[in-house]
PDB file of C-alpha atoms and ligand atoms in Angstrom:
ATOM      1  CA  MET A   1       6.655  14.066  24.566  1.00  0.00           C
ATOM      2  CA  LYS A   2       3.212  13.057  23.602  1.00  0.00           C
ATOM      3  CA  LYS A   3       2.907   9.190  23.747  1.00  0.00           C
ATOM      4  CA  LEU A   4       1.361   7.652  20.112  1.00  0.00           C
ATOM      5  CA  LYS A   5      -1.709   6.830  20.719  1.00  0.00           C
ATOM      6  CA  TYR A   6      -0.731   4.221  18.280  1.00  0.00           C
ATOM      7  CA  LYS A   7       2.649   2.200  18.258  1.00  0.00           C
ATOM      8  CA  ILE A   8       4.740   2.103  15.094  1.00  0.00           C
ATOM      9  CA  GLU A   9       6.273  -1.037  15.492  1.00  0.00           C
ATOM     10  CA  LYS A  10       9.347  -2.426  13.867  1.00  0.00           C
ATOM     11  CA  ILE A  11       9.081  -6.950  14.343  1.00  0.00           C
ATOM     12  CA  SER A  12      10.710 -10.177  12.646  1.00  0.00           C
ATOM     13  CA  ARG A  13       8.156 -12.731  11.563  1.00  0.00           C
ATOM     14  CA  LYS A  14      10.011 -14.966  14.357  1.00  0.00           C
ATOM     15  CA  GLU A  15       8.437 -12.908  16.737  1.00  0.00           C
ATOM     16  CA  ILE A  16       4.627 -13.129  15.470  1.00  0.00           C
ATOM     17  CA  LYS A  17       3.638 -16.270  17.752  1.00  0.00           C
ATOM     18  CA  ASP A  18      -0.105 -15.447  17.099  1.00  0.00           C
ATOM     19  CA  ASN A  19      -1.657 -14.096  13.992  1.00  0.00           C
ATOM     20  CA  LYS A  20      -4.859 -13.182  15.513  1.00  0.00           C
ATOM     21  CA  LEU A  21      -3.231 -10.686  18.021  1.00  0.00           C
ATOM     22  CA  LEU A  22      -0.989  -9.618  14.824  1.00  0.00           C
ATOM     23  CA  LYS A  23      -4.719  -8.088  13.014  1.00  0.00           C
ATOM     24  CA  GLN A  24      -6.066  -7.254  16.243  1.00  0.00           C
ATOM     25  CA  SER A  25      -3.041  -5.012  17.007  1.00  0.00           C
ATOM     26  CA  ILE A  26      -3.496  -4.096  12.735  1.00  0.00           C
ATOM     27  CA  PHE A  27      -7.620  -3.400  13.342  1.00  0.00           C
ATOM     28  CA  ASP A  28      -6.558  -1.296  16.268  1.00  0.00           C
ATOM     29  CA  GLY A  29      -4.376   0.776  14.178  1.00  0.00           C
ATOM     30  CA  ASN A  30      -0.760   0.062  15.174  1.00  0.00           C
ATOM     31  CA  ILE A  31       1.813   0.100  11.835  1.00  0.00           C
ATOM     32  CA  PHE A  32       3.918  -2.654  11.318  1.00  0.00           C
ATOM     33  CA  ILE A  33       7.215  -2.673   9.701  1.00  0.00           C
ATOM     34  CA  PHE A  34       8.440  -6.531   9.060  1.00  0.00           C
ATOM     35  CA  LYS A  35      12.027  -6.387   9.063  1.00  0.00           C
ATOM     36  CA  LYS A  36      13.874  -7.750   6.052  1.00  0.00           C
ATOM     37  CA  SER A  37      13.179 -11.539   4.996  1.00  0.00           C
ATOM     38  CA  SER A  38      14.702 -13.441   2.629  1.00  0.00           C
ATOM     39  CA  LEU A  39      11.556 -14.455   1.083  1.00  0.00           C
ATOM     40  CA  CYS A  40      10.559 -10.624   0.451  1.00  0.00           C
ATOM     41  CA  LEU A  41      13.752 -10.400  -1.080  1.00  0.00           C
ATOM     42  CA  GLU A  42      12.838 -13.332  -3.754  1.00  0.00           C
ATOM     43  CA  LEU A  43      10.095 -11.451  -4.203  1.00  0.00           C
ATOM     44  CA  ILE A  44      11.702  -7.635  -4.729  1.00  0.00           C
ATOM     45  CA  ASN A  45      14.177 -10.084  -6.842  1.00  0.00           C
ATOM     46  CA  LEU A  46      11.888 -11.304  -9.469  1.00  0.00           C
ATOM     47  CA  THR A  47       9.991  -8.130  -9.897  1.00  0.00           C
ATOM     48  CA  ASN A  48      13.681  -6.431 -10.488  1.00  0.00           C
ATOM     49  CA  LYS A  49      14.286  -9.416 -13.446  1.00  0.00           C
ATOM     50  CA  PHE A  50      10.523  -8.351 -14.728  1.00  0.00           C
ATOM     51  CA  PHE A  51      11.931  -4.967 -14.823  1.00  0.00           C
ATOM     52  CA  TYR A  52      15.176  -5.392 -16.811  1.00  0.00           C
ATOM     53  CA  MET A  53      13.415  -7.920 -19.222  1.00  0.00           C
ATOM     54  CA  HIS A  54      11.076  -5.385 -20.065  1.00  0.00           C
ATOM     55  CA  PHE A  55      13.041  -1.813 -19.786  1.00  0.00           C
ATOM     56  CA  GLY A  56      16.708  -3.327 -20.736  1.00  0.00           C
ATOM     57  CA  ILE A  57      17.779  -1.529 -17.476  1.00  0.00           C
ATOM     58  CA  SER A  58      18.151  -2.740 -13.711  1.00  0.00           C
ATOM     59  CA  THR A  59      15.741  -0.871 -10.844  1.00  0.00           C
ATOM     60  CA  GLU A  60      19.187  -0.121  -8.851  1.00  0.00           C
ATOM     61  CA  ASP A  61      20.274   1.957 -11.907  1.00  0.00           C
ATOM     62  CA  PHE A  62      16.789   3.418 -12.772  1.00  0.00           C
ATOM     63  CA  ILE A  63      16.679   4.324  -8.645  1.00  0.00           C
ATOM     64  CA  LYS A  64      20.387   5.492  -8.864  1.00  0.00           C
ATOM     65  CA  ASN A  65      20.110   7.864 -11.710  1.00  0.00           C
ATOM     66  CA  GLU A  66      16.862  11.158 -10.975  1.00  0.00           C
ATOM     67  CA  ASN A  67      17.518  12.171 -14.504  1.00  0.00           C
ATOM     68  CA  LEU A  68      17.262   8.865 -16.209  1.00  0.00           C
ATOM     69  CA  LYS A  69      14.047   8.924 -19.074  1.00  0.00           C
ATOM     70  CA  ILE A  70      13.078   5.239 -19.743  1.00  0.00           C
ATOM     71  CA  PHE A  71       9.497   5.646 -19.019  1.00  0.00           C
ATOM     72  CA  GLU A  72       7.382   6.181 -22.248  1.00  0.00           C
ATOM     73  CA  GLU A  73       3.757   6.306 -20.360  1.00  0.00           C
ATOM     74  CA  ASN A  74       2.633   2.575 -22.286  1.00  0.00           C
ATOM     75  CA  LYS A  75       5.651   1.128 -21.588  1.00  0.00           C
ATOM     76  CA  LEU A  76       5.133   1.583 -17.678  1.00  0.00           C
ATOM     77  CA  ILE A  77       1.288   0.990 -17.948  1.00  0.00           C
ATOM     78  CA  GLU A  78       2.252  -2.378 -20.078  1.00  0.00           C
ATOM     79  CA  PHE A  79       4.443  -3.223 -17.129  1.00  0.00           C
ATOM     80  CA  GLN A  80       2.159  -2.503 -14.731  1.00  0.00           C
ATOM     81  CA  ASP A  81      -0.629  -4.958 -16.092  1.00  0.00           C
ATOM     82  CA  LYS A  82       1.941  -7.615 -16.599  1.00  0.00           C
ATOM     83  CA  ILE A  83       2.898  -7.320 -12.622  1.00  0.00           C
ATOM     84  CA  LYS A  84      -0.793  -7.557 -11.837  1.00  0.00           C
ATOM     85  CA  ARG A  85      -1.401 -10.713 -14.081  1.00  0.00           C
ATOM     86  CA  SER A  86       2.189 -12.455 -12.593  1.00  0.00           C
ATOM     87  CA  LYS A  87       1.091 -15.573 -10.882  1.00  0.00           C
ATOM     88  CA  SER A  88       4.583 -16.133  -9.733  1.00  0.00           C
ATOM     89  CA  LEU A  89       4.425 -13.107  -7.615  1.00  0.00           C
ATOM     90  CA  LEU A  90       1.136 -13.395  -6.624  1.00  0.00           C
ATOM     91  CA  ALA A  91       2.786 -17.149  -5.003  1.00  0.00           C
ATOM     92  CA  LEU A  92       5.554 -15.287  -3.159  1.00  0.00           C
ATOM     93  CA  PHE A  93       3.241 -12.212  -1.817  1.00  0.00           C
ATOM     94  CA  CYS A  94       1.357 -16.004  -0.626  1.00  0.00           C
ATOM     95  CA  LYS A  95       4.607 -17.589   1.121  1.00  0.00           C
ATOM     96  CA  LEU A  96       4.983 -14.203   2.854  1.00  0.00           C
ATOM     97  CA  LEU A  97       1.741 -13.962   4.143  1.00  0.00           C
ATOM     98  CA  ARG A  98       2.267 -17.218   5.552  1.00  0.00           C
ATOM     99  CA  GLU A  99       5.594 -16.162   7.239  1.00  0.00           C
ATOM    100  CA  PHE A 100       3.370 -13.622   8.817  1.00  0.00           C
ATOM    101  CA  LYS A 101       1.180 -16.249   9.916  1.00  0.00           C
ATOM    102  CA  PHE A 102      -1.989 -15.200   7.892  1.00  0.00           C
ATOM    103  CA  ASN A 103      -4.293 -18.327   7.319  1.00  0.00           C
ATOM    104  CA  VAL A 104      -4.111 -18.342   2.874  1.00  0.00           C
ATOM    105  CA  ASN A 105      -7.220 -20.032   2.408  1.00  0.00           C
ATOM    106  CA  GLU A 106      -9.224 -17.969   4.130  1.00  0.00           C
ATOM    107  CA  THR A 107      -7.212 -14.417   2.479  1.00  0.00           C
ATOM    108  CA  LEU A 108      -8.370 -12.282   0.155  1.00  0.00           C
ATOM    109  CA  THR A 109      -5.579 -10.266  -2.311  1.00  0.00           C
ATOM    110  CA  ASP A 110      -6.475  -7.091  -4.422  1.00  0.00           C
ATOM    111  CA  LYS A 111      -3.914  -7.376  -7.377  1.00  0.00           C
ATOM    112  CA  ILE A 112      -0.262  -6.423  -6.934  1.00  0.00           C
ATOM    113  CA  THR A 113       0.555  -3.012  -8.006  1.00  0.00           C
ATOM    114  CA  PHE A 114       3.747  -1.556  -9.314  1.00  0.00           C
ATOM    115  CA  ARG A 115       3.786   2.104  -8.206  1.00  0.00           C
ATOM    116  CA  TYR A 116       6.467   4.505  -9.788  1.00  0.00           C
ATOM    117  CA  SER A 117       6.578   7.740  -8.246  1.00  0.00           C
ATOM    118  CA  PRO A 118       9.335  10.486  -9.568  1.00  0.00           C
ATOM    119  CA  ASN A 119      10.820  13.198  -7.353  1.00  0.00           C
ATOM    120  CA  VAL A 120       8.755  16.402  -6.953  1.00  0.00           C
ATOM    121  CA  LYS A 121      10.041  18.012  -9.791  1.00  0.00           C
ATOM    122  CA  LYS A 122       8.757  15.543 -12.583  1.00  0.00           C
ATOM    123  CA  GLU A 123       5.465  14.870 -13.577  1.00  0.00           C
ATOM    124  CA  PRO A 124       3.981  11.384 -12.442  1.00  0.00           C
ATOM    125  CA  LEU A 125       3.335   8.812 -15.028  1.00  0.00           C
ATOM    126  CA  GLY A 126       1.446   5.244 -15.692  1.00  0.00           C
ATOM    127  CA  ASN A 127      -1.596   4.208 -14.100  1.00  0.00           C
ATOM    128  CA  LEU A 128      -1.889   4.906  -9.896  1.00  0.00           C
ATOM    129  CA  LYS A 129      -0.894   8.701  -9.890  1.00  0.00           C
ATOM    130  CA  PRO A 130      -0.066   9.769  -6.318  1.00  0.00           C
ATOM    131  CA  ALA A 131      -3.110   9.729  -4.309  1.00  0.00           C
ATOM    132  CA  LYS A 132      -3.593  12.641  -1.787  1.00  0.00           C
ATOM    133  CA  ALA A 133      -4.608  11.974   1.960  1.00  0.00           C
ATOM    134  CA  HIS A 134      -7.386   9.333   2.306  1.00  0.00           C
ATOM    135  CA  ARG A 135      -8.624   6.176   3.888  1.00  0.00           C
ATOM    136  CA  ASP A 136      -8.916   3.230   1.666  1.00  0.00           C
ATOM    137  CA  THR A 137     -11.989   2.623   3.577  1.00  0.00           C
ATOM    138  CA  TRP A 138     -13.477   5.561   1.523  1.00  0.00           C
ATOM    139  CA  ALA A 139     -13.387   3.552  -1.535  1.00  0.00           C
ATOM    140  CA  SER A 140     -14.140   0.371  -0.909  1.00  0.00           C
ATOM    141  CA  ASN A 141     -16.152   0.225   2.655  1.00  0.00           C
ATOM    142  CA  VAL A 142     -14.259  -2.501   3.536  1.00  0.00           C
ATOM    143  CA  PHE A 143     -13.058  -2.077   7.132  1.00  0.00           C
ATOM    144  CA  ASN A 144     -10.778  -5.329   7.452  1.00  0.00           C
ATOM    145  CA  GLN A 145      -8.350  -4.179   4.866  1.00  0.00           C
ATOM    146  CA  ILE A 146      -5.083  -4.373   5.586  1.00  0.00           C
ATOM    147  CA  ASN A 147      -2.558  -2.507   3.089  1.00  0.00           C
ATOM    148  CA  TRP A 148       1.182  -3.774   1.600  1.00  0.00           C
ATOM    149  CA  TRP A 149       3.419  -1.291   0.846  1.00  0.00           C
ATOM    150  CA  ILE A 150       6.602  -3.047  -0.106  1.00  0.00           C
ATOM    151  CA  PRO A 151       9.486  -0.819  -1.677  1.00  0.00           C
ATOM    152  CA  LEU A 152      12.025  -2.227  -4.313  1.00  0.00           C
ATOM    153  CA  HIS A 153      14.901  -0.057  -2.556  1.00  0.00           C
ATOM    154  CA  GLU A 154      15.674   1.719   0.813  1.00  0.00           C
ATOM    155  CA  VAL A 155      13.588   4.613   1.177  1.00  0.00           C
ATOM    156  CA  GLU A 156      14.572   7.496   3.005  1.00  0.00           C
ATOM    157  CA  GLU A 157      11.572   9.175   4.837  1.00  0.00           C
ATOM    158  CA  SER A 158      11.489  12.420   3.017  1.00  0.00           C
ATOM    159  CA  SER A 159      10.515  10.010   0.003  1.00  0.00           C
ATOM    160  CA  SER A 160       8.858   7.690   1.258  1.00  0.00           C
ATOM    161  CA  ILE A 161       4.698   7.367   1.532  1.00  0.00           C
ATOM    162  CA  PHE A 162       2.901   8.872   5.094  1.00  0.00           C
ATOM    163  CA  ILE A 163       0.277   7.700   7.395  1.00  0.00           C
ATOM    164  CA  VAL A 164      -1.461  10.207   9.790  1.00  0.00           C
ATOM    165  CA  PRO A 165      -2.075   8.164  12.772  1.00  0.00           C
ATOM    166  CA  GLU A 166      -3.965  11.122  14.781  1.00  0.00           C
ATOM    167  CA  TYR A 167      -7.031  10.389  12.354  1.00  0.00           C
ATOM    168  CA  PHE A 168      -7.610   6.543  12.668  1.00  0.00           C
ATOM    169  CA  ASP A 169     -10.530   7.183  14.631  1.00  0.00           C
ATOM    170  CA  LYS A 170     -11.305  10.955  14.143  1.00  0.00           C
ATOM    171  CA  LYS A 171     -13.992  12.302  11.688  1.00  0.00           C
ATOM    172  CA  ILE A 172     -12.483  14.393   8.939  1.00  0.00           C
ATOM    173  CA  SER A 173     -14.093  15.834   5.485  1.00  0.00           C
ATOM    174  CA  ASN A 174     -13.438  14.150   2.597  1.00  0.00           C
ATOM    175  CA  ASN A 175     -15.390  13.439  -0.961  1.00  0.00           C
ATOM    176  CA  SER A 176     -16.312  10.361  -0.582  1.00  0.00           C
ATOM    177  CA  LYS A 177     -20.058  10.662  -1.060  1.00  0.00           C
ATOM    178  CA  ALA A 178     -19.233  13.015  -4.570  1.00  0.00           C
ATOM    179  CA  TRP A 179     -16.372  10.235  -5.982  1.00  0.00           C
ATOM    180  CA  SER A 180     -17.159   7.265  -8.127  1.00  0.00           C
ATOM    181  CA  PHE A 181     -15.476   4.358  -8.664  1.00  0.00           C
ATOM    182  CA  LYS A 182     -16.992   3.947 -12.307  1.00  0.00           C
ATOM    183  CA  ASN A 183     -15.680   7.359 -13.316  1.00  0.00           C
ATOM    184  CA  TYR A 184     -12.356   6.936 -12.613  1.00  0.00           C
ATOM    185  CA  LYS A 185     -12.461   3.969 -14.941  1.00  0.00           C
ATOM    186  CA  LYS A 186     -13.957   6.006 -17.368  1.00  0.00           C
ATOM    187  CA  ILE A 187     -12.512   9.544 -17.250  1.00  0.00           C
ATOM    188  CA  GLN A 188      -8.742  10.470 -17.512  1.00  0.00           C
ATOM    189  CA  ASN A 189      -7.186  12.107 -14.310  1.00  0.00           C
ATOM    190  CA  TYR A 190      -9.878  11.429 -12.263  1.00  0.00           C
ATOM    191  CA  PRO A 191      -8.483  10.792  -9.161  1.00  0.00           C
ATOM    192  CA  SER A 192      -8.267   7.308  -7.804  1.00  0.00           C
ATOM    193  CA  THR A 193      -9.357   7.133  -4.759  1.00  0.00           C
ATOM    194  CA  PRO A 194     -11.802  10.123  -2.572  1.00  0.00           C
ATOM    195  CA  PHE A 195      -9.724  12.867  -0.782  1.00  0.00           C
ATOM    196  CA  THR A 196      -9.305  15.077   1.726  1.00  0.00           C
ATOM    197  CA  GLU A 197      -7.747  18.799   1.279  1.00  0.00           C
ATOM    198  CA  PHE A 198      -7.162  18.938   5.282  1.00  0.00           C
ATOM    199  CA  LYS A 199      -4.003  20.197   6.470  1.00  0.00           C
ATOM    200  CA  PHE A 200      -2.607  18.414   8.872  1.00  0.00           C
ATOM    201  CA  LYS A 201      -0.259  19.444  11.090  1.00  0.00           C
ATOM    202  CA  LYS A 202       3.536  17.959  10.168  1.00  0.00           C
ATOM    203  CA  ASN A 203       4.291  16.710  13.972  1.00  0.00           C
ATOM    204  CA  GLN A 204       1.355  14.432  13.103  1.00  0.00           C
ATOM    205  CA  VAL A 205       2.273  12.847   9.876  1.00  0.00           C
ATOM    206  CA  LYS A 206       4.545   9.958   9.746  1.00  0.00           C
ATOM    207  CA  HIS A 207       7.275   8.968   7.063  1.00  0.00           C
ATOM    208  CA  PHE A 208       9.334   5.826   7.154  1.00  0.00           C
ATOM    209  CA  LYS A 209      12.531   4.966   6.847  1.00  0.00           C
ATOM    210  CA  LEU A 210      12.638   1.814   5.554  1.00  0.00           C
ATOM    211  CA  LYS A 211      15.256  -1.270   4.062  1.00  0.00           C
ATOM    212  CA  LYS A 212      15.152  -3.172   0.755  1.00  0.00           C
ATOM    213  CA  GLY A 213      13.046  -6.650   2.002  1.00  0.00           C
ATOM    214  CA  GLU A 214      11.177  -4.402   4.563  1.00  0.00           C
ATOM    215  CA  VAL A 215       7.365  -4.384   4.442  1.00  0.00           C
ATOM    216  CA  LEU A 216       5.492  -1.930   5.800  1.00  0.00           C
ATOM    217  CA  CYS A 217       1.469  -3.030   7.296  1.00  0.00           C
ATOM    218  CA  PHE A 218      -1.246  -1.295   8.008  1.00  0.00           C
ATOM    219  CA  SER A 219      -5.197  -0.565   8.474  1.00  0.00           C
ATOM    220  CA  GLY A 220      -7.029   0.464   5.004  1.00  0.00           C
ATOM    221  CA  ASN A 221      -8.712   2.527   7.703  1.00  0.00           C
ATOM    222  CA  HIS A 222      -5.848   4.810   8.309  1.00  0.00           C
ATOM    223  CA  ILE A 223      -5.587   8.045   6.338  1.00  0.00           C
ATOM    224  CA  HIS A 224      -2.243   7.982   4.105  1.00  0.00           C
ATOM    225  CA  GLY A 225      -1.193   9.267   1.080  1.00  0.00           C
ATOM    226  CA  SER A 226       1.599   9.131  -1.512  1.00  0.00           C
ATOM    227  CA  VAL A 227       3.000  12.262  -2.537  1.00  0.00           C
ATOM    228  CA  LEU A 228       5.921  12.929  -4.018  1.00  0.00           C
ATOM    229  CA  GLY A 229       9.597  12.876  -2.391  1.00  0.00           C
ATOM    230  CA  ILE A 230      12.832  14.111  -2.360  1.00  0.00           C
ATOM    231  CA  LYS A 231      14.300  11.054  -4.792  1.00  0.00           C
ATOM    232  CA  LYS A 232      11.709   8.794  -7.330  1.00  0.00           C
ATOM    233  CA  ARG A 233      10.917   5.388  -5.822  1.00  0.00           C
ATOM    234  CA  ILE A 234       9.133   2.418  -6.883  1.00  0.00           C
ATOM    235  CA  ASN A 235       7.097  -0.206  -4.984  1.00  0.00           C
ATOM    236  CA  LEU A 236       4.835  -3.211  -4.585  1.00  0.00           C
ATOM    237  CA  GLU A 237       1.541  -2.770  -3.058  1.00  0.00           C
ATOM    238  CA  THR A 238      -1.679  -4.708  -2.411  1.00  0.00           C
ATOM    239  CA  ARG A 239      -4.354  -5.286  -0.066  1.00  0.00           C
ATOM    240  CA  THR A 240      -6.002  -8.064   1.835  1.00  0.00           C
ATOM    241  CA  VAL A 241      -8.988  -8.827   3.564  1.00  0.00           C
ATOM    242  CA  CYS A 242      -9.905 -12.321   5.526  1.00  0.00           C
ATOM    243  CA  ASN A 243     -13.322 -14.183   5.443  1.00  0.00           C
ATOM    244  CA  ASN A 244     -14.624 -14.130   8.753  1.00  0.00           C
ATOM    245  CA  ASP A 245     -12.684 -10.860  10.168  1.00  0.00           C
ATOM    246  CA  GLU A 246     -15.914  -8.953  10.832  1.00  0.00           C
ATOM    247  CA  LYS A 247     -16.846 -12.202  13.337  1.00  0.00           C
ATOM    248  CA  ILE A 248     -13.300 -12.378  15.130  1.00  0.00           C
ATOM    249  CA  PHE A 249     -11.897  -9.233  15.395  1.00  0.00           C
ATOM    250  CA  ASN A 250     -12.910  -5.597  16.467  1.00  0.00           C
ATOM    251  CA  ILE A 251     -11.997  -4.263  13.187  1.00  0.00           C
ATOM    252  CA  PRO A 252     -12.052  -0.453  12.692  1.00  0.00           C
ATOM    253  CA  LYS A 253     -15.434   1.516  13.041  1.00  0.00           C
ATOM    254  CA  ASN A 254     -16.854   3.825   9.926  1.00  0.00           C
ATOM    255  CA  VAL A 255     -16.159   7.388  11.467  1.00  0.00           C
ATOM    256  CA  ASP A 256     -16.606   9.143   8.005  1.00  0.00           C
ATOM    257  CA  SER A 257     -16.962   7.127   5.342  1.00  0.00           C
ATOM    258  CA  GLU A 258     -20.328   8.249   2.743  1.00  0.00           C
ATOM    259  CA  THR A 259     -20.175   5.446   0.145  1.00  0.00           C
ATOM    260  CA  THR A 260     -22.927   2.815   0.409  1.00  0.00           C
ATOM    261  CA  VAL A 261     -21.581   0.269  -1.215  1.00  0.00           C
ATOM    262  CA  LYS A 262     -19.156  -2.331  -0.163  1.00  0.00           C
ATOM    263  CA  LYS A 263     -16.450  -3.286  -2.977  1.00  0.00           C
ATOM    264  CA  ILE A 264     -15.847  -6.666  -1.960  1.00  0.00           C
ATOM    265  CA  ASN A 265     -15.601  -7.919  -5.173  1.00  0.00           C
ATOM    266  CA  TRP A 266     -11.883  -6.350  -5.896  1.00  0.00           C
ATOM    267  CA  PHE A 267     -10.775  -8.934  -3.809  1.00  0.00           C
ATOM    268  CA  SER A 268     -10.660 -12.363  -4.341  1.00  0.00           C
ATOM    269  CA  PRO A 269      -9.244 -15.563  -3.162  1.00  0.00           C
ATOM    270  CA  ILE A 270      -5.310 -15.839  -3.000  1.00  0.00           C
ATOM    271  CA  ARG A 271      -5.623 -19.753  -3.441  1.00  0.00           C
ATOM    272  CA  LYS A 272      -7.588 -20.438  -6.107  1.00  0.00           C
TER     273      LYS A 272
HETATM  274 FE1  FE2 B 301      -4.404   4.152  -0.424  1.00  0.00          FE
END
């Protein structure tokens, strides 16, 4: 069997001895699944509480029943805004980063986002429609970006996001030259990110089985996407960058992004 060029490693916070090694490994293209922790469960439970208060149903019941209709698009967008504005969720995420030994005083973060992805048979709703294969760096031009993906329930490989590690440092055709953030904000159904239409080989596309309380963490330079799965899913996600990454680490190189502006203003200090 061909050895994977990039590792997909499951680790517990106790195994993280040195944040520098961890971060360099992420910037080298390795993918981490942080094992279930009580802090991550706390973050999930708080989101669940907000969900119950907003929709009058638990996330558990919502996920169990594929046919349940509780989402009016406006109500979902309202909820997504609430999550983005929540200081207590941000504080918990900050604590979680500290468990992974991140220096939170130097860390900037994008907003924490709640994403709803229905099963393949249903129409997506709300902010953040499923994204085709892309690198986040095609939009942001920020090459030291780290992505965090936190499902609110157990997900099977058939219903998770996907990453194509093989293409971490391989050029691929994409529409980053034409895509504009302004248009995304202005035009309905404009894609949330530049993307590629390239058809990847099935065995190169990695999916992830994750337990509730586990966190998927990977470089924003990885090709990834959020296609719909067999089952619906709900998750939190965000991305972080640290001030001095470019000086301290070998960060991913630009192989195929044709955007010129660095969108560092998408990120703000996690500790104000
Ligand atoms: Fe993305």
